[in-house]
mmCIF file of C-alpha atoms in Angstrom:
data_model
loop_
_atom_site.group_PDB
_atom_site.id
_atom_site.type_symbol
_atom_site.label_atom_id
_atom_site.label_comp_id
_atom_site.label_asym_id
_atom_site.label_seq_id
_atom_site.Cartn_x
_atom_site.Cartn_y
_atom_site.Cartn_z
ATOM 1 C CA MET A 146 184.689 120.066 74.979
ATOM 2 C CA ASN A 147 182.399 121.073 77.946
ATOM 3 C CA GLN A 148 182.119 119.051 81.202
ATOM 4 C CA THR A 149 178.548 117.876 80.428
ATOM 5 C CA PHE A 150 179.619 116.382 77.012
ATOM 6 C CA LYS A 151 182.542 114.638 78.705
ATOM 7 C CA ASN A 152 180.214 113.122 81.278
ATOM 8 C CA ILE A 153 177.812 111.959 78.674
ATOM 9 C CA LEU A 154 180.654 110.535 76.604
ATOM 10 C CA SER A 155 182.160 108.777 79.618
ATOM 11 C CA PHE A 156 178.756 107.205 80.480
ATOM 12 C CA VAL A 157 178.186 106.016 76.969
ATOM 13 C CA CYS A 158 181.662 104.462 76.757
ATOM 14 C CA ARG A 159 181.067 102.654 80.064
ATOM 15 C CA PHE A 160 177.741 101.489 78.890
ATOM 16 C CA ALA A 161 179.135 100.294 75.540
ATOM 17 C CA LEU A 162 181.964 98.362 77.312
ATOM 18 C CA SER A 163 179.489 96.576 79.633
ATOM 19 C CA GLY A 164 177.059 95.848 76.707
ATOM 20 C CA LEU A 165 179.767 94.591 74.265
ATOM 21 C CA LEU A 166 181.298 92.296 76.961
ATOM 22 C CA LEU A 167 177.912 90.849 77.860
ATOM 23 C CA TRP A 168 177.067 90.379 74.262
ATOM 24 C CA TRP A 169 180.376 88.562 73.632
ATOM 25 C CA LEU A 170 179.924 86.379 76.686
ATOM 26 C CA PHE A 171 176.374 85.296 75.815
ATOM 27 C CA SER A 172 177.457 84.560 72.351
ATOM 28 C CA LYS A 173 180.007 82.006 73.701
ATOM 29 C CA ILE A 174 177.711 80.208 76.239
ATOM 30 C CA ASP A 175 175.172 77.507 75.733
ATOM 31 C CA THR A 176 172.054 79.572 76.876
ATOM 32 C CA LYS A 177 169.676 76.640 76.815
ATOM 33 C CA LYS A 178 171.887 74.565 79.137
ATOM 34 C CA THR A 179 172.370 77.504 81.417
ATOM 35 C CA THR A 180 168.676 78.358 81.508
ATOM 36 C CA ASP A 181 167.822 74.695 82.392
ATOM 37 C CA ILE A 182 170.195 74.812 85.345
ATOM 38 C CA LEU A 183 168.815 78.199 86.431
ATOM 39 C CA LYS A 184 165.214 76.791 86.476
ATOM 40 C CA THR A 185 166.397 74.046 88.968
ATOM 41 C CA ALA A 186 168.364 76.397 91.209
ATOM 42 C CA ASP A 187 168.037 75.792 94.961
ATOM 43 C CA MET A 188 166.413 79.044 96.206
ATOM 44 C CA ASN A 189 167.316 78.108 99.843
ATOM 45 C CA PHE A 190 171.014 78.702 99.003
ATOM 46 C CA ILE A 191 170.281 81.968 97.102
ATOM 47 C CA LEU A 192 168.188 83.348 99.888
ATOM 48 C CA ALA A 193 170.747 82.257 102.537
ATOM 49 C CA ALA A 194 173.385 84.319 100.693
ATOM 50 C CA LEU A 195 171.263 87.553 101.062
ATOM 51 C CA PRO A 196 171.956 88.258 104.738
ATOM 52 C CA VAL A 197 175.600 87.242 104.144
ATOM 53 C CA TYR A 198 175.797 89.815 101.381
ATOM 54 C CA PHE A 199 174.563 92.574 103.735
ATOM 55 C CA VAL A 200 177.241 91.547 106.221
ATOM 56 C CA ILE A 201 179.847 92.478 103.611
ATOM 57 C CA TYR A 202 178.689 96.077 103.378
ATOM 58 C CA TYR A 203 178.520 96.364 107.161
ATOM 59 C CA ILE A 204 182.103 95.274 107.396
ATOM 60 C CA LEU A 205 183.105 97.818 104.718
ATOM 61 C CA LEU A 206 181.178 100.601 106.604
ATOM 62 C CA VAL A 207 182.981 99.760 109.801
ATOM 63 C CA ARG A 208 186.395 99.723 107.994
ATOM 64 C CA TRP A 209 185.901 103.230 106.733
ATOM 65 C CA PHE A 210 184.708 104.457 110.116
ATOM 66 C CA VAL A 211 187.873 103.080 111.649
ATOM 67 C CA TYR A 212 189.898 105.462 109.407
ATOM 68 C CA VAL A 213 187.523 108.410 110.165
ATOM 69 C CA LYS A 214 188.181 107.887 113.867
ATOM 70 C CA ALA A 215 191.889 107.331 113.495
ATOM 71 C CA LEU A 216 192.299 110.526 111.577
ATOM 72 C CA ASN A 217 190.402 112.431 114.274
ATOM 73 C CA LEU A 218 187.590 113.549 111.973
ATOM 74 C CA LYS A 219 184.726 114.918 113.969
ATOM 75 C CA VAL A 220 182.022 113.168 112.041
ATOM 76 C CA PRO A 221 179.240 111.068 113.609
ATOM 77 C CA PHE A 222 178.644 107.452 112.644
ATOM 78 C CA GLN A 223 175.221 108.356 111.221
ATOM 79 C CA THR A 224 176.814 110.783 108.658
ATOM 80 C CA VAL A 225 179.440 108.211 107.731
ATOM 81 C CA PHE A 226 176.585 105.616 107.209
ATOM 82 C CA ARG A 227 174.625 108.061 105.018
ATOM 83 C CA TYR A 228 177.434 108.787 102.623
ATOM 84 C CA PHE A 229 178.558 105.268 102.621
ATOM 85 C CA SER A 230 175.042 104.170 101.507
ATOM 86 C CA ILE A 231 174.846 106.926 98.937
ATOM 87 C CA GLY A 232 178.225 105.762 97.580
ATOM 88 C CA VAL A 233 177.014 102.310 97.259
ATOM 89 C CA PHE A 234 174.025 103.562 95.231
ATOM 90 C CA GLY A 235 176.403 105.672 93.068
ATOM 91 C CA ASN A 236 178.374 102.578 92.297
ATOM 92 C CA LEU A 237 175.500 101.311 90.163
ATOM 93 C CA PHE A 238 175.903 103.869 87.496
ATOM 94 C CA LEU A 239 179.259 105.755 88.194
ATOM 95 C CA PRO A 240 182.641 104.443 87.139
ATOM 96 C CA SER A 241 182.588 101.357 89.278
ATOM 97 C CA ALA A 242 183.889 101.674 92.812
ATOM 98 C CA ILE A 243 185.726 104.943 92.213
ATOM 99 C CA GLY A 244 182.469 106.798 91.569
ATOM 100 C CA GLY A 245 181.246 105.716 95.070
ATOM 101 C CA ASP A 246 184.477 106.961 96.615
ATOM 102 C CA LEU A 247 183.953 110.397 95.027
ATOM 103 C CA ILE A 248 180.441 110.632 96.504
ATOM 104 C CA LYS A 249 181.797 109.713 99.898
ATOM 105 C CA ILE A 250 184.538 112.363 99.620
ATOM 106 C CA TYR A 251 182.080 115.043 98.436
ATOM 107 C CA GLY A 252 179.491 114.251 101.057
ATOM 108 C CA LEU A 253 181.904 114.099 104.083
ATOM 109 C CA CYS A 254 183.711 117.252 102.934
ATOM 110 C CA LYS A 255 180.383 119.103 103.438
ATOM 111 C CA ASP A 256 180.259 118.099 107.087
ATOM 112 C CA SER A 257 184.001 118.514 107.731
ATOM 113 C CA THR A 258 186.432 121.415 107.320
ATOM 114 C CA GLU A 259 189.394 118.949 107.227
ATOM 115 C CA LYS A 260 189.199 118.022 103.531
ATOM 116 C CA PRO A 261 192.660 116.375 103.145
ATOM 117 C CA LYS A 262 191.704 114.075 106.050
ATOM 118 C CA VAL A 263 188.433 113.098 104.380
ATOM 119 C CA VAL A 264 190.336 112.258 101.224
ATOM 120 C CA ALA A 265 192.917 110.386 103.113
ATOM 121 C CA SER A 266 190.267 108.329 105.010
ATOM 122 C CA VAL A 267 188.742 107.218 101.652
ATOM 123 C CA LEU A 268 192.057 106.516 99.955
ATOM 124 C CA LEU A 269 193.306 104.504 102.878
ATOM 125 C CA ASP A 270 190.035 102.609 102.988
ATOM 126 C CA ARG A 271 190.374 101.744 99.290
ATOM 127 C CA LEU A 272 194.104 100.607 99.830
ATOM 128 C CA SER A 273 193.307 98.459 102.864
ATOM 129 C CA GLY A 274 190.515 96.780 100.783
ATOM 130 C CA TYR A 275 193.120 96.231 98.126
ATOM 131 C CA ALA A 276 195.568 94.777 100.748
ATOM 132 C CA GLY A 277 192.926 92.372 102.041
ATOM 133 C CA LEU A 278 192.189 91.312 98.522
ATOM 134 C CA VAL A 279 195.860 90.485 97.936
ATOM 135 C CA VAL A 280 196.297 88.718 101.211
ATOM 136 C CA VAL A 281 193.252 86.435 100.849
ATOM 137 C CA ALA A 282 194.049 85.490 97.307
ATOM 138 C CA SER A 283 197.790 84.861 98.166
ATOM 139 C CA ILE A 284 197.109 82.651 101.183
ATOM 140 C CA ALA A 285 194.350 80.798 99.348
ATOM 141 C CA PHE A 286 196.611 80.179 96.421
ATOM 142 C CA VAL A 287 199.370 78.810 98.670
ATOM 143 C CA PHE A 288 196.921 76.349 100.212
ATOM 144 C CA GLY A 289 195.208 75.583 96.931
ATOM 145 C CA TYR A 290 198.389 75.150 94.836
ATOM 146 C CA ARG A 291 198.198 71.447 94.774
ATOM 147 C CA TRP A 292 194.685 71.617 93.125
ATOM 148 C CA ILE A 293 195.286 74.488 90.779
ATOM 149 C CA ASN A 294 198.893 74.633 89.600
ATOM 150 C CA ASP A 295 198.465 77.668 87.347
ATOM 151 C CA VAL A 296 201.439 80.030 86.794
ATOM 152 C CA SER A 297 199.163 82.836 85.229
ATOM 153 C CA LEU A 298 197.261 83.084 88.541
ATOM 154 C CA LEU A 299 200.545 83.325 90.504
ATOM 155 C CA LEU A 300 201.950 86.105 88.154
ATOM 156 C CA LEU A 301 198.539 87.958 88.495
ATOM 157 C CA ILE A 302 198.572 87.756 92.353
ATOM 158 C CA VAL A 303 202.236 88.713 92.488
ATOM 159 C CA GLY A 304 201.582 91.678 90.155
ATOM 160 C CA LEU A 305 198.689 92.930 92.239
ATOM 161 C CA ALA A 306 200.854 92.579 95.398
ATOM 162 C CA GLY A 307 203.751 94.540 93.781
ATOM 163 C CA GLY A 308 201.315 97.294 92.663
ATOM 164 C CA TRP A 309 199.954 97.597 96.210
ATOM 165 C CA GLY A 310 203.485 97.731 97.577
ATOM 166 C CA LEU A 311 204.515 100.457 95.138
ATOM 167 C CA VAL A 312 201.531 102.731 96.027
ATOM 168 C CA MET A 313 202.147 102.243 99.745
ATOM 169 C CA ALA A 314 205.804 103.007 99.348
ATOM 170 C CA VAL A 315 204.949 106.290 97.630
ATOM 171 C CA LEU A 316 202.348 107.232 100.151
ATOM 172 C CA LEU A 317 204.568 106.550 103.244
ATOM 173 C CA ASN A 318 207.846 108.012 101.832
ATOM 174 C CA LYS A 319 207.922 111.879 101.965
ATOM 175 C CA LYS A 320 210.587 112.152 99.214
ATOM 176 C CA LEU A 321 208.822 109.830 96.819
ATOM 177 C CA TYR A 322 205.509 111.374 97.489
ATOM 178 C CA ALA A 323 206.778 115.012 97.047
ATOM 179 C CA GLY A 324 208.422 113.900 93.805
ATOM 180 C CA CYS A 325 205.176 112.577 92.396
ATOM 181 C CA CYS A 326 203.325 115.759 93.529
ATOM 182 C CA ARG A 327 205.608 117.909 91.293
ATOM 183 C CA VAL A 328 203.227 117.276 88.445
ATOM 184 C CA PHE A 329 200.753 119.504 90.330
ATOM 185 C CA SER A 330 203.216 122.369 90.581
ATOM 186 C CA ILE A 331 201.117 124.447 88.048
ATOM 187 C CA TRP A 332 198.203 124.215 90.563
ATOM 188 C CA PRO A 333 199.747 125.375 93.892
ATOM 189 C CA LYS A 334 196.536 124.939 95.907
ATOM 190 C CA VAL A 335 195.992 121.406 94.606
ATOM 191 C CA LYS A 336 199.572 120.494 95.432
ATOM 192 C CA GLU A 337 199.334 121.972 98.899
ATOM 193 C CA SER A 338 196.138 119.896 99.569
ATOM 194 C CA ILE A 339 197.756 116.703 98.344
ATOM 195 C CA MET A 340 200.860 117.238 100.503
ATOM 196 C CA LYS A 341 198.547 117.831 103.527
ATOM 197 C CA MET A 342 196.967 114.542 102.777
ATOM 198 C CA HIS A 343 200.372 112.909 103.036
ATOM 199 C CA TYR A 344 200.923 114.434 106.510
ATOM 200 C CA ASP A 345 197.635 112.968 107.553
ATOM 201 C CA ILE A 346 198.465 109.555 106.237
ATOM 202 C CA ALA A 347 201.913 109.705 107.924
ATOM 203 C CA LEU A 348 200.237 110.270 111.285
ATOM 204 C CA LEU A 349 198.802 106.758 111.108
ATOM 205 C CA ASP A 350 202.399 105.374 111.478
ATOM 206 C CA HIS A 351 201.619 105.819 115.154
ATOM 207 C CA LYS A 352 198.298 104.062 114.943
ATOM 208 C CA ALA A 353 199.336 100.629 113.711
ATOM 209 C CA ARG A 354 196.323 99.136 115.467
ATOM 210 C CA ALA A 355 193.935 100.909 113.023
ATOM 211 C CA LEU A 356 195.978 99.748 110.043
ATOM 212 C CA TRP A 357 195.930 96.241 111.227
ATOM 213 C CA GLN A 358 192.193 96.364 112.061
ATOM 214 C CA THR A 359 191.300 97.697 108.567
ATOM 215 C CA VAL A 360 193.296 95.060 106.832
ATOM 216 C CA ALA A 361 191.723 92.337 108.916
ATOM 217 C CA LEU A 362 188.253 93.753 108.163
ATOM 218 C CA SER A 363 189.182 93.698 104.466
ATOM 219 C CA CYS A 364 190.211 90.073 104.584
ATOM 220 C CA LEU A 365 187.008 89.222 106.391
ATOM 221 C CA ALA A 366 185.096 91.096 103.658
ATOM 222 C CA GLN A 367 186.695 89.136 100.915
ATOM 223 C CA ILE A 368 186.244 85.796 102.644
ATOM 224 C CA THR A 369 182.509 86.625 103.166
ATOM 225 C CA TYR A 370 182.183 87.713 99.492
ATOM 226 C CA ALA A 371 183.766 84.379 98.465
ATOM 227 C CA LEU A 372 181.167 82.604 100.672
ATOM 228 C CA VAL A 373 178.384 84.374 98.797
ATOM 229 C CA PHE A 374 179.656 82.976 95.553
ATOM 230 C CA TYR A 375 180.032 79.592 97.046
ATOM 231 C CA LEU A 376 176.424 79.576 98.178
ATOM 232 C CA PHE A 377 175.348 80.743 94.632
ATOM 233 C CA ALA A 378 177.295 77.811 93.172
ATOM 234 C CA LYS A 379 175.649 75.372 95.584
ATOM 235 C CA ALA A 380 172.349 76.783 94.451
ATOM 236 C CA LEU A 381 173.243 75.977 90.847
ATOM 237 C CA HIS A 382 174.362 72.449 91.708
ATOM 238 C CA GLN A 383 178.041 73.156 91.339
ATOM 239 C CA ASP A 384 180.478 71.033 93.493
ATOM 240 C CA VAL A 385 183.505 73.431 93.645
ATOM 241 C CA ARG A 386 185.980 73.659 96.503
ATOM 242 C CA MET A 387 185.706 76.733 98.698
ATOM 243 C CA ILE A 388 189.420 77.391 98.163
ATOM 244 C CA TYR A 389 188.883 78.205 94.610
ATOM 245 C CA PHE A 390 186.390 80.922 95.506
ATOM 246 C CA LEU A 391 188.940 82.457 97.867
ATOM 247 C CA ILE A 392 191.353 82.648 95.059
ATOM 248 C CA PHE A 393 189.071 83.701 92.178
ATOM 249 C CA VAL A 394 186.592 86.145 93.917
ATOM 250 C CA PRO A 395 189.195 88.596 94.976
ATOM 251 C CA LEU A 396 190.564 88.693 91.531
ATOM 252 C CA ILE A 397 187.050 89.049 90.095
ATOM 253 C CA SER A 398 186.755 92.144 92.415
ATOM 254 C CA VAL A 399 189.725 93.732 90.693
ATOM 255 C CA ALA A 400 188.269 93.186 87.331
ATOM 256 C CA ALA A 401 185.047 94.904 88.411
ATOM 257 C CA ALA A 402 187.085 98.084 89.248
ATOM 258 C CA PHE A 403 187.508 98.749 85.533
ATOM 259 C CA PRO A 404 185.356 101.570 84.182
ATOM 260 C CA SER A 405 181.927 100.138 83.323
ATOM 261 C CA ILE A 406 178.414 100.258 84.618
ATOM 262 C CA GLY A 407 178.823 98.913 88.064
ATOM 263 C CA GLY A 408 181.547 96.582 86.882
ATOM 264 C CA LEU A 409 178.835 94.777 84.712
ATOM 265 C CA GLY A 410 180.377 92.768 81.884
ATOM 266 C CA VAL A 411 183.934 93.057 83.205
ATOM 267 C CA ARG A 412 183.019 91.155 86.320
ATOM 268 C CA GLU A 413 181.299 88.439 84.285
ATOM 269 C CA ALA A 414 184.284 88.086 81.833
ATOM 270 C CA GLY A 415 186.605 87.643 84.849
ATOM 271 C CA ALA A 416 184.311 85.062 86.407
ATOM 272 C CA ALA A 417 184.007 83.073 83.114
ATOM 273 C CA TYR A 418 187.777 83.195 82.526
ATOM 274 C CA LEU A 419 188.813 82.190 86.140
ATOM 275 C CA PHE A 420 186.226 79.482 86.849
ATOM 276 C CA ALA A 421 186.906 77.814 83.528
ATOM 277 C CA LYS A 422 190.212 76.804 85.115
ATOM 278 C CA VAL A 423 188.413 74.411 87.437
ATOM 279 C CA GLY A 424 185.887 73.108 84.888
ATOM 280 C CA VAL A 425 182.886 75.402 85.610
ATOM 281 C CA ASP A 426 180.783 76.070 82.531
ATOM 282 C CA SER A 427 181.137 79.638 81.212
ATOM 283 C CA GLY A 428 177.354 80.043 81.352
ATOM 284 C CA ILE A 429 177.273 79.090 84.961
ATOM 285 C CA ALA A 430 180.201 81.274 85.910
ATOM 286 C CA VAL A 431 178.478 84.220 84.254
ATOM 287 C CA SER A 432 175.250 83.366 86.149
ATOM 288 C CA LEU A 433 177.080 83.369 89.427
ATOM 289 C CA SER A 434 178.339 86.753 88.724
ATOM 290 C CA LEU A 435 174.966 88.214 87.486
ATOM 291 C CA ILE A 436 173.176 86.889 90.618
ATOM 292 C CA SER A 437 175.754 88.746 92.646
ATOM 293 C CA PHE A 438 175.175 91.873 90.657
ATOM 294 C CA LEU A 439 171.395 91.601 91.331
ATOM 295 C CA TYR A 440 172.155 91.567 95.041
ATOM 296 C CA MET A 441 174.472 94.567 94.577
ATOM 297 C CA VAL A 442 171.675 96.426 92.786
ATOM 298 C CA LEU A 443 169.347 95.622 95.794
ATOM 299 C CA VAL A 444 171.833 96.995 98.291
ATOM 300 C CA GLY A 445 172.394 100.052 96.049
ATOM 301 C CA LEU A 446 168.648 100.793 95.751
ATOM 302 C CA ILE A 447 168.450 100.637 99.560
ATOM 303 C CA GLY A 448 171.260 103.309 99.525
ATOM 304 C CA GLY A 449 169.203 105.326 97.188
ATOM 305 C CA VAL A 450 166.256 105.192 99.489
ATOM 306 C CA ILE A 451 168.449 106.310 102.331
ATOM 307 C CA TYR A 452 169.687 109.144 100.180
ATOM 308 C CA VAL A 453 166.007 110.406 99.475
ATOM 309 C CA ILE A 454 164.966 109.956 103.095
ATOM 310 C CA THR A 455 167.950 111.819 104.553
ATOM 311 C CA LEU A 456 167.716 114.513 101.835
ATOM 312 C CA SER A 457 164.100 115.196 102.740
ATOM 313 C CA SER A 458 164.775 115.319 106.469
ATOM 314 C CA ARG A 459 167.548 117.731 105.952
ATOM 315 C CA ARG A 460 165.443 120.014 103.901
ATOM 316 C CA VAL A 461 162.812 119.992 106.572
ATOM 317 C CA GLN A 462 165.405 120.919 109.196
ATOM 318 C CA HIS A 463 166.953 123.593 107.003
ATOM 319 C CA TYR A 464 163.624 125.273 106.384
ATOM 320 C CA GLN A 465 162.108 124.845 109.846
ATOM 321 C CA PRO A 466 161.173 128.285 111.093
ATOM 322 C CA ASP A 467 162.678 129.705 114.356
ATOM 323 C CA PRO A 468 160.313 128.670 117.201
ATOM 324 C CA GLY A 469 160.841 132.144 118.755
ATOM 325 C CA VAL A 470 159.531 133.905 115.640
ATOM 326 C CA SER A 471 155.878 134.043 114.638
ATOM 327 C CA PRO A 472 154.874 133.062 111.102
ATOM 328 C CA LYS A 473 153.952 136.728 110.442
ATOM 329 C CA GLU A 474 157.434 137.907 111.541
ATOM 330 C CA ALA A 475 159.059 135.191 109.438
#
C-alpha cells in the first residue's frame, strides 16, 4: 500500500466520520425549530464574537513563541507567525489540530538546524494547551458543582488530568522516557532524535517562568473561547450561565481533536451531548458549534492567504538576480 493511497484513504475516513456524525445529529434535531431561532439571531452578538475569536489565535501564537524563545531557537517572530498561520489553514482539512502541528514542525525545521528543539517547542505548546484546558474545566466544575452535579463530567475531567499527568511524567523522567523510546531501537537515528528532544525539554526545568507563562496563556485562551460560545448563545436567545461554558467548551475542544475534517461532526456531537445537560436544545447546541466552525474557516482562510503571499515573496527573493551581475552574464 503506497503512501498516496494511505493519504487518500485517511482523508476519506475522516470525511466519512464527519459526514456520518453530522447526518446522525441532524436526524435527531428539530430542524424547523432550529431554523426559526437562527432566523431571529442577534447579529450584534455574533459580530462581537469575531474580534474575540481572533484574540484566541493571537494568544496561541504568543504561547508557541514563548517556547521558541525558551528553547533558544534562532527563529524570528515573522517566521513563527507564518508557519502558525499555515498550520491554522492546514487544520481545516488535515487530521484536526495534529495536522497543523505537523505543518509547524515541517516549516520551522526548514529555517532551523535544531530539529529536536523545533519538535519539542510544538509538543510542549500542545501539552501546555492541554494543561490549560484541564485547569479551566476543573476550576469551573468546582465552582459550578452546585448547579451541575454530574459524576460523568467529574470522571471525564479527572481522566483528562490523569492522562496529562502521565504524559508529563514520561517526558520529564529520563528513565521512563528512555524506556518508552526502546520501541524505536530498530531505527537508531529516530531514537537518537527523540532522546535529543528529551534533553531539550529537560532544559526547561530551569525555566519555570516559561512553563507558567504558557499554561496561563492556555487558560486565557480557553476562557476566551468559552466567551465566544457564550456570545453565540446570547445571539440565539439562550440564557445559560457562563460557568457552564467554562466547563463544556474545554471538553468540546478535546472532542475536536479526534481525526475528522477540522473536528467537524465530532465537535458538534460533543456540544449536543454536553449542553443537553443544562437543557439546551440539541439543534441550538449544534448551531453554536457550527457558527464557531465558520469562524475557524475564516481564520484558516486568512492563514491560506498568508501562505500564498509569503510563498510568492520567497520565490521572488529566491530568483532575484545578483545586482552585481548583468542580465547577459546571468
